[in-house]
Amino acid sequence: MTLVDNAETRSSETSDLDFDAIVIGAGMSGMYQLYRLRELGLKVRVLEAGTGVGGTWYWNRYPGARFDSESYSYGYSFSQEVLDEWDWQECFSGQPEIERYCNFVADKFDLRSDIQFSARVASSHFNEDANCWDITLADGTRYRTRYLVAAIGLLSAPTMPRFEGIEDFKGQWCHTGLWPKEGLDFSGKRVAVVGTGASGVQAIQEISKTAEHLTVFQRRPNWCTPLHNRPIPKEEMEEIRAGYPEMFTLCQQTAACFVHTIDPRGTFEVTEEERMEFWEGRYAGQGFGIWQGNFRDMLTDREANRLMSEFVADKIRKRVKDPETAEMLIPKDHGFGTRRVPQETHYYEVYNKPNVKLVSMLEHPIERITETGIRTSEQDYEFDVIIYATGFDAVTGTFDRIDFRGTGGQRLKERWTGGPKTFLGLMVDGFPNMFMIMGPHAALGNNPRSIEFNVEWVRGLIGYMEERKLAVAEASAEAVADWNAFVHMKGEGLLVNEVDSWMTGINMNVEGKQTRTIVRYSGTAPEYRAKCNEVAADGYQELKFS
Ligand code: NAP
């Protein structure tokens, strides 16, 4: 740690602060950060673009939106009261219940009194003269704060395809991540869904139930596996509650904070019979068990991955009646689990319905959107509604949309050209007193578990600074370079990093995001937490306090 004794200058230079801390975003990260920073006696304001709390679970209100993690493992763990009072209704709860949960937490801790809604941050500039951040909202309002926490999510900048004529369409259209609060009624309508990632798969299952006709436009198929959702009876919820301590401990031990544990055996260390029995069990089991609880080499050994992919391909062939459609739904360009696995409930059976048609955009690309529908290279389709389930400018995209400028006026977006570089996913050199929750190169997975850890780490550092009256903390360039090298080293040999997806920084709809980069930390969460804890325990040697 480098320390300049500046207790006096700190208060006099920044007497015109509006807040001690500004948190951008009132999703699960921002809500919890507010709660923790209040504990330090700080004056905190959360700036939220929406009109309610929940972030992801506020915006993504498309039909079928639900957890892919077990509900009880996804809630906050920090408050015994919340754990005692909240009963999850389903093993994998739907968006309405999740939004209710976020509101329940906000009400319990009176979070709303420090949250400003409909406040979209346009820019955040570090002011080197006053050692603080100058924030400007889209409506021109300005705030000054000492600490800035970007709790803006890693999948919260929706992206539309670059089709010609999108605005020409005379029917209704929207993106799954910007779903209208009043909802959309599909009954008696001809509906198109473009995109078959996790959002598209969830939406397609539901929309097919009420639409008169549904046409799914699929570019590259994904490997989807059964969610096996069900309600949680009251008595079972009591058992879950009694088991919370053990369950949260387990989440701290697993690689990506899920309740599923990787099988320590290699794919070829068991007989073929044992292997098939194991995979059948996983396919019949709940949630991500088949992805996060598979053989240890499933995502590193090509042959193991090929066999697993064949296993799932056979399931698809058995579930989809028309063999040609089944083949269209089987990925040919990537192996199982190398992209995020969408979780499904009768998804494949949707394609057996007479009112559903699958169009492969690999064979017949969309040429343009017309006033009445969609024109592919093959034919014109007429629709009443078009849904774009086309994903997000992930990980760095939410940062790119705010004009973050650090010391010397440097732009964060430019610093991250060619891939993000951070210290622990929490800080960036040249951006003093700015912290990120779930930033690039932080541990992801079952996100609330990582959110709680990141928030508490930031609280720890700010508490450390407050105690010592330190004005500014900044990650050193060496610390950022070291962390970057470590993250890249951890990504070596993983099949997931050889495939195009948001997890490798690819978004064909966004300028400059066509080259694979390491945007995620691919080590284990326990290792990540150990590194972060070590930094704090050693008095933040990697930071410059000045
Ligand atoms: P996504 O996985 O990026 O999928 C986007 C889909 O749109 C892909 O099928 C993509 O095809 C297609 N697409 C995009 N642009 C296109 C274009 N110009 N032309 C044709 N097709 C286009 O996005 P997502 O489904 O919203 O999911 C993103 C992430 O959000 C997930 O991976 C997951 O982490 C998270 N999520 C979580 C949950 C949950 O936990 N319950 C639910 C939904 C989403 P290509 O594959 O060919 O690019």
Short mmCIF file of C-alpha atoms in Angstrom, two decimals, residues 127-448:
data_model
loop_
_atom_site.label_atom_id
_atom_site.label_comp_id
_atom_site.label_asym_id
_atom_site.label_seq_id
_atom_site.Cartn_x
_atom_site.Cartn_y
_atom_site.Cartn_z
CA ASN A 127 -12.52 14.86 -11.08
CA GLU A 128 -8.82 14.88 -10.24
CA ASP A 129 -8.90 18.30 -8.57
CA ALA A 130 -11.55 17.31 -6.08
CA ASN A 131 -10.80 13.56 -5.94
CA CYS A 132 -14.39 12.61 -6.61
CA TRP A 133 -16.74 11.42 -9.32
CA ASP A 134 -19.00 13.78 -11.26
CA ILE A 135 -22.10 11.94 -12.41
CA THR A 136 -24.51 13.22 -15.02
CA LEU A 137 -27.90 11.66 -15.63
CA ALA A 138 -29.59 11.48 -19.01
CA ASP A 139 -31.91 14.31 -17.92
CA GLY A 140 -28.92 16.55 -17.13
CA THR A 141 -29.03 16.23 -13.31
CA ARG A 142 -25.53 16.24 -11.82
CA TYR A 143 -24.22 14.65 -8.64
CA ARG A 144 -20.83 14.55 -7.02
CA THR A 145 -19.69 11.57 -4.96
CA ARG A 146 -16.51 10.23 -3.40
CA TYR A 147 -17.14 6.55 -4.13
CA LEU A 148 -18.75 5.11 -7.23
CA VAL A 149 -20.05 1.56 -7.41
CA ALA A 150 -21.13 0.23 -10.81
CA ALA A 151 -23.70 -2.45 -10.01
CA ILE A 152 -24.96 -2.48 -13.58
CA GLY A 153 -25.11 -6.20 -14.31
CA LEU A 154 -23.37 -8.29 -16.91
CA LEU A 155 -26.40 -9.01 -19.06
CA SER A 156 -28.33 -5.77 -19.03
CA ALA A 157 -27.61 -4.03 -22.33
CA PRO A 158 -30.11 -5.66 -24.75
CA THR A 159 -29.03 -5.80 -28.37
CA MET A 160 -31.21 -5.81 -31.45
CA PRO A 161 -30.16 -7.52 -34.66
CA ARG A 162 -28.97 -5.24 -37.42
CA PHE A 163 -31.80 -6.19 -39.78
CA GLU A 164 -32.97 -3.64 -42.26
CA GLY A 165 -36.50 -2.36 -41.73
CA ILE A 166 -37.03 -3.18 -38.02
CA GLU A 167 -38.82 0.11 -37.51
CA ASP A 168 -41.00 -0.43 -40.60
CA PHE A 169 -42.93 -3.29 -39.01
CA LYS A 170 -46.50 -2.17 -38.37
CA GLY A 171 -47.33 -4.85 -35.79
CA GLN A 172 -46.06 -5.10 -32.20
CA TRP A 173 -42.42 -5.91 -31.53
CA CYS A 174 -40.08 -5.94 -28.58
CA HIS A 175 -36.89 -7.39 -27.11
CA THR A 176 -37.21 -9.97 -24.33
CA GLY A 177 -34.99 -7.86 -22.08
CA LEU A 178 -37.17 -4.76 -22.46
CA TRP A 179 -40.56 -6.37 -22.06
CA PRO A 180 -43.54 -4.00 -21.61
CA LYS A 181 -44.94 -3.97 -18.06
CA GLU A 182 -48.48 -4.31 -19.34
CA GLY A 183 -47.46 -7.55 -21.11
CA LEU A 184 -48.32 -8.78 -24.58
CA ASP A 185 -51.32 -10.90 -25.51
CA PHE A 186 -50.53 -13.56 -28.09
CA SER A 187 -53.92 -15.22 -28.34
CA GLY A 188 -55.12 -15.45 -31.91
CA LYS A 189 -51.86 -13.86 -33.13
CA ARG A 190 -49.19 -14.90 -35.62
CA VAL A 191 -45.98 -14.55 -33.69
CA ALA A 192 -42.28 -14.68 -34.64
CA VAL A 193 -39.46 -15.25 -32.16
CA VAL A 194 -35.92 -14.50 -33.35
CA GLY A 195 -33.22 -16.12 -31.21
CA THR A 196 -32.94 -19.40 -29.32
CA GLY A 197 -30.66 -18.65 -26.36
CA ALA A 198 -31.81 -19.09 -22.74
CA SER A 199 -34.33 -16.22 -23.08
CA GLY A 200 -35.70 -17.39 -26.43
CA VAL A 201 -36.11 -20.98 -25.21
CA GLN A 202 -38.06 -19.86 -22.13
CA ALA A 203 -40.23 -17.47 -24.14
CA ILE A 204 -40.92 -19.94 -26.99
CA GLN A 205 -42.26 -22.57 -24.57
CA GLU A 206 -44.82 -20.13 -23.19
CA ILE A 207 -45.75 -18.24 -26.35
CA SER A 208 -46.47 -21.51 -28.18
CA LYS A 209 -49.25 -22.17 -25.65
CA THR A 210 -51.37 -19.17 -26.64
CA ALA A 211 -50.26 -17.96 -30.08
CA GLU A 212 -52.38 -18.95 -33.03
CA HIS A 213 -49.14 -19.62 -34.88
CA LEU A 214 -45.52 -19.34 -33.82
CA THR A 215 -42.52 -19.21 -36.15
CA VAL A 216 -39.11 -19.56 -34.52
CA PHE A 217 -36.14 -18.09 -36.38
CA GLN A 218 -33.05 -19.93 -35.21
CA ARG A 219 -29.49 -19.14 -36.24
CA ARG A 220 -27.27 -21.52 -34.25
CA PRO A 221 -29.10 -24.04 -32.04
CA ASN A 222 -28.12 -24.55 -28.40
CA TRP A 223 -27.95 -27.67 -26.27
CA CYS A 224 -30.98 -27.42 -23.99
CA THR A 225 -31.66 -29.76 -21.08
CA PRO A 226 -34.69 -30.28 -18.82
CA LEU A 227 -35.20 -27.97 -15.85
CA HIS A 228 -37.63 -30.27 -14.00
CA ASN A 229 -39.32 -27.46 -12.15
CA ARG A 230 -42.08 -28.08 -9.61
CA PRO A 231 -43.84 -26.26 -6.78
CA ILE A 232 -42.30 -26.33 -3.31
CA PRO A 233 -44.86 -27.52 -0.76
CA LYS A 234 -44.91 -25.66 2.58
CA GLU A 235 -43.42 -28.58 4.54
CA GLU A 236 -40.57 -28.92 2.06
CA MET A 237 -39.89 -25.18 2.32
CA GLU A 238 -39.47 -25.65 6.08
CA GLU A 239 -36.92 -28.39 5.43
CA ILE A 240 -35.09 -26.16 2.96
CA ARG A 241 -35.06 -23.38 5.54
CA ALA A 242 -33.63 -25.66 8.18
CA GLY A 243 -30.92 -26.68 5.71
CA TYR A 244 -29.95 -23.15 4.60
CA PRO A 245 -26.62 -23.06 6.49
CA GLU A 246 -25.39 -26.32 4.90
CA MET A 247 -26.72 -25.33 1.47
CA PHE A 248 -24.98 -21.94 1.49
CA THR A 249 -21.79 -23.60 2.71
CA LEU A 250 -22.01 -26.01 -0.21
CA CYS A 251 -22.45 -23.07 -2.62
CA GLN A 252 -19.24 -21.59 -1.23
CA GLN A 253 -17.40 -24.79 -2.05
CA THR A 254 -18.55 -25.53 -5.59
CA ALA A 255 -16.74 -24.15 -8.63
CA ALA A 256 -19.48 -21.76 -9.74
CA CYS A 257 -21.50 -21.45 -6.49
CA PHE A 258 -24.28 -23.77 -7.63
CA VAL A 259 -25.67 -26.55 -5.45
CA HIS A 260 -24.32 -29.03 -8.01
CA THR A 261 -20.95 -30.63 -7.45
CA ILE A 262 -18.64 -31.69 -10.28
CA ASP A 263 -18.17 -35.48 -10.34
CA PRO A 264 -14.52 -36.15 -9.53
CA ARG A 265 -14.38 -39.04 -12.01
CA GLY A 266 -13.16 -38.73 -15.57
CA THR A 267 -15.56 -39.75 -18.37
CA PHE A 268 -13.36 -42.70 -19.33
CA GLU A 269 -12.68 -43.84 -15.78
CA VAL A 270 -16.09 -45.53 -15.73
CA THR A 271 -17.59 -48.23 -17.93
CA GLU A 272 -19.89 -47.26 -20.76
CA GLU A 273 -22.80 -48.67 -18.80
CA GLU A 274 -21.94 -46.60 -15.71
CA ARG A 275 -21.48 -43.53 -17.88
CA MET A 276 -24.88 -43.86 -19.52
CA GLU A 277 -26.54 -44.50 -16.18
CA PHE A 278 -24.87 -41.41 -14.73
CA TRP A 279 -25.92 -39.21 -17.65
CA GLU A 280 -29.49 -40.57 -17.60
CA GLY A 281 -29.61 -39.64 -13.92
CA ARG A 282 -28.36 -36.14 -14.64
CA TYR A 283 -30.83 -35.70 -17.52
CA ALA A 284 -33.65 -36.74 -15.20
CA GLY A 285 -32.32 -34.51 -12.42
CA GLN A 286 -32.99 -30.86 -11.70
CA GLY A 287 -31.48 -27.75 -13.19
CA PHE A 288 -27.81 -27.37 -14.01
CA GLY A 289 -26.79 -30.73 -12.51
CA ILE A 290 -26.09 -32.04 -16.00
CA TRP A 291 -23.80 -29.07 -16.76
CA GLN A 292 -22.28 -28.17 -13.40
CA GLY A 293 -22.35 -31.66 -11.91
CA ASN A 294 -20.99 -33.69 -14.81
CA PHE A 295 -17.72 -35.65 -15.08
CA ARG A 296 -14.73 -33.43 -14.29
CA ASP A 297 -13.31 -33.55 -17.83
CA MET A 298 -16.54 -32.88 -19.73
CA LEU A 299 -15.51 -29.31 -20.61
CA THR A 300 -11.82 -29.99 -21.24
CA ASP A 301 -11.57 -33.35 -22.99
CA ARG A 302 -12.80 -33.23 -26.60
CA GLU A 303 -13.72 -36.90 -26.77
CA ALA A 304 -15.56 -36.77 -23.44
CA ASN A 305 -17.42 -33.69 -24.62
CA ARG A 306 -18.25 -35.37 -27.94
CA LEU A 307 -19.78 -38.38 -26.20
CA MET A 308 -21.82 -36.18 -23.88
CA SER A 309 -23.02 -34.15 -26.86
CA GLU A 310 -24.07 -37.34 -28.63
CA PHE A 311 -26.02 -38.36 -25.54
CA VAL A 312 -28.00 -35.11 -25.57
CA ALA A 313 -28.40 -35.21 -29.37
CA ASP A 314 -30.07 -38.62 -29.04
CA LYS A 315 -32.47 -37.18 -26.47
CA ILE A 316 -33.41 -34.41 -28.92
CA ARG A 317 -33.94 -36.97 -31.70
CA LYS A 318 -36.25 -38.97 -29.45
CA ARG A 319 -38.25 -35.94 -28.36
CA VAL A 320 -38.76 -34.22 -31.72
CA LYS A 321 -41.03 -36.19 -34.04
CA ASP A 322 -39.89 -34.77 -37.38
CA PRO A 323 -36.31 -36.01 -38.00
CA GLU A 324 -35.43 -32.99 -40.15
CA THR A 325 -36.55 -30.57 -37.44
CA ALA A 326 -34.68 -32.60 -34.82
CA GLU A 327 -31.45 -32.29 -36.83
CA MET A 328 -32.00 -28.54 -37.14
CA LEU A 329 -32.22 -28.32 -33.34
CA ILE A 330 -28.98 -30.22 -32.71
CA PRO A 331 -25.90 -27.99 -32.49
CA LYS A 332 -23.18 -28.94 -34.94
CA ASP A 333 -20.69 -26.16 -34.26
CA HIS A 334 -20.07 -26.55 -30.52
CA GLY A 335 -20.17 -29.25 -27.91
CA PHE A 336 -22.50 -29.60 -24.96
CA GLY A 337 -21.89 -27.07 -22.20
CA THR A 338 -19.44 -24.93 -24.15
CA ARG A 339 -22.11 -22.24 -24.40
CA ARG A 340 -24.56 -21.40 -21.63
CA VAL A 341 -27.02 -24.31 -21.47
CA PRO A 342 -30.64 -23.11 -21.74
CA GLN A 343 -32.89 -24.94 -19.31
CA GLU A 344 -36.19 -26.10 -20.74
CA THR A 345 -39.62 -27.45 -19.92
CA HIS A 346 -41.06 -29.34 -22.90
CA TYR A 347 -39.09 -27.05 -25.25
CA TYR A 348 -38.38 -29.73 -27.83
CA GLU A 349 -42.00 -30.91 -27.78
CA VAL A 350 -43.03 -27.39 -28.86
CA TYR A 351 -41.79 -28.34 -32.34
CA ASN A 352 -44.24 -31.26 -32.46
CA LYS A 353 -47.18 -28.85 -32.28
CA PRO A 354 -49.06 -28.11 -35.51
CA ASN A 355 -49.01 -24.34 -34.81
CA VAL A 356 -45.20 -24.09 -34.58
CA LYS A 357 -42.63 -23.82 -37.38
CA LEU A 358 -38.85 -23.72 -37.09
CA VAL A 359 -36.90 -21.72 -39.67
CA SER A 360 -33.15 -22.18 -39.86
CA MET A 361 -31.48 -18.85 -40.50
CA LEU A 362 -28.33 -20.73 -41.43
CA GLU A 363 -30.19 -22.02 -44.50
CA HIS A 364 -32.52 -19.09 -45.04
CA PRO A 365 -31.17 -15.90 -43.48
CA ILE A 366 -33.47 -13.00 -42.67
CA GLU A 367 -33.02 -10.41 -45.40
CA ARG A 368 -35.14 -7.69 -43.90
CA ILE A 369 -38.12 -6.84 -41.73
CA THR A 370 -41.07 -5.66 -43.78
CA GLU A 371 -44.18 -3.69 -42.82
CA THR A 372 -46.06 -6.97 -42.39
CA GLY A 373 -43.44 -9.40 -41.20
CA ILE A 374 -40.11 -11.00 -42.06
CA ARG A 375 -38.48 -11.67 -45.43
CA THR A 376 -35.97 -14.51 -45.56
CA SER A 377 -33.90 -15.56 -48.55
CA GLU A 378 -36.65 -18.10 -49.19
CA GLN A 379 -39.99 -16.37 -48.58
CA ASP A 380 -42.06 -13.60 -46.96
CA TYR A 381 -43.77 -14.33 -43.62
CA GLU A 382 -46.62 -12.27 -42.15
CA PHE A 383 -46.81 -11.64 -38.42
CA ASP A 384 -48.80 -9.69 -35.86
CA VAL A 385 -45.95 -9.72 -33.31
CA ILE A 386 -42.16 -10.09 -33.60
CA ILE A 387 -40.15 -10.93 -30.48
CA TYR A 388 -36.40 -10.39 -30.52
CA ALA A 389 -34.72 -12.79 -28.07
CA THR A 390 -31.40 -11.65 -29.46
CA GLY A 391 -29.41 -11.29 -26.26
CA PHE A 392 -27.17 -8.68 -24.73
CA ASP A 393 -23.99 -6.75 -25.25
CA ALA A 394 -22.70 -8.80 -22.36
CA VAL A 395 -20.15 -8.16 -19.62
CA THR A 396 -18.55 -4.95 -20.97
CA GLY A 397 -21.60 -3.69 -22.89
CA THR A 398 -23.29 -2.16 -19.87
CA PHE A 399 -20.06 -0.27 -19.12
CA ASP A 400 -19.72 0.85 -22.74
CA ARG A 401 -23.12 2.53 -22.58
CA ILE A 402 -22.04 4.93 -19.83
CA ASP A 403 -19.30 7.45 -20.56
CA PHE A 404 -16.90 6.42 -17.77
CA ARG A 405 -13.77 8.54 -17.72
CA GLY A 406 -10.92 8.14 -15.28
CA THR A 407 -7.76 10.10 -14.61
CA GLY A 408 -6.44 12.15 -17.53
CA GLY A 409 -9.88 11.90 -19.16
CA GLN A 410 -9.23 8.30 -20.27
CA ARG A 411 -12.35 6.46 -21.41
CA LEU A 412 -13.07 3.05 -19.94
CA LYS A 413 -14.45 1.86 -23.27
CA GLU A 414 -11.15 2.66 -24.96
CA ARG A 415 -9.13 1.10 -22.15
CA TRP A 416 -11.05 -2.11 -22.75
CA THR A 417 -10.64 -2.22 -26.52
CA GLY A 418 -9.38 -5.73 -27.27
CA GLY A 419 -10.76 -7.06 -23.99
CA PRO A 420 -11.36 -5.91 -20.44
CA LYS A 421 -8.56 -5.61 -17.91
CA THR A 422 -9.40 -5.31 -14.23
CA PHE A 423 -8.11 -6.02 -10.77
CA LEU A 424 -10.17 -8.94 -9.42
CA GLY A 425 -13.06 -7.77 -11.60
CA LEU A 426 -13.57 -5.13 -8.93
CA MET A 427 -11.37 -2.17 -9.89
CA VAL A 428 -9.53 -0.68 -12.86
CA ASP A 429 -6.27 1.27 -12.77
CA GLY A 430 -6.84 4.91 -13.69
CA PHE A 431 -10.37 4.78 -12.28
CA PRO A 432 -9.87 5.61 -8.61
CA ASN A 433 -12.61 4.94 -6.07
CA MET A 434 -14.65 3.15 -8.70
CA PHE A 435 -15.76 -0.37 -7.88
CA MET A 436 -17.62 -2.94 -9.95
CA ILE A 437 -19.96 -5.64 -8.73
CA MET A 438 -19.82 -8.64 -11.06
CA GLY A 439 -17.45 -6.76 -13.32
CA PRO A 440 -15.42 -8.40 -16.11
CA HIS A 441 -13.01 -11.07 -14.81
CA ALA A 442 -14.82 -11.52 -11.49
CA ALA A 443 -16.17 -14.98 -10.58
CA LEU A 444 -19.66 -15.57 -11.99
CA GLY A 445 -21.97 -18.59 -11.83
CA ASN A 446 -24.84 -18.64 -9.38
CA ASN A 447 -24.67 -14.87 -9.33
CA PRO A 448 -26.12 -13.80 -5.96
#
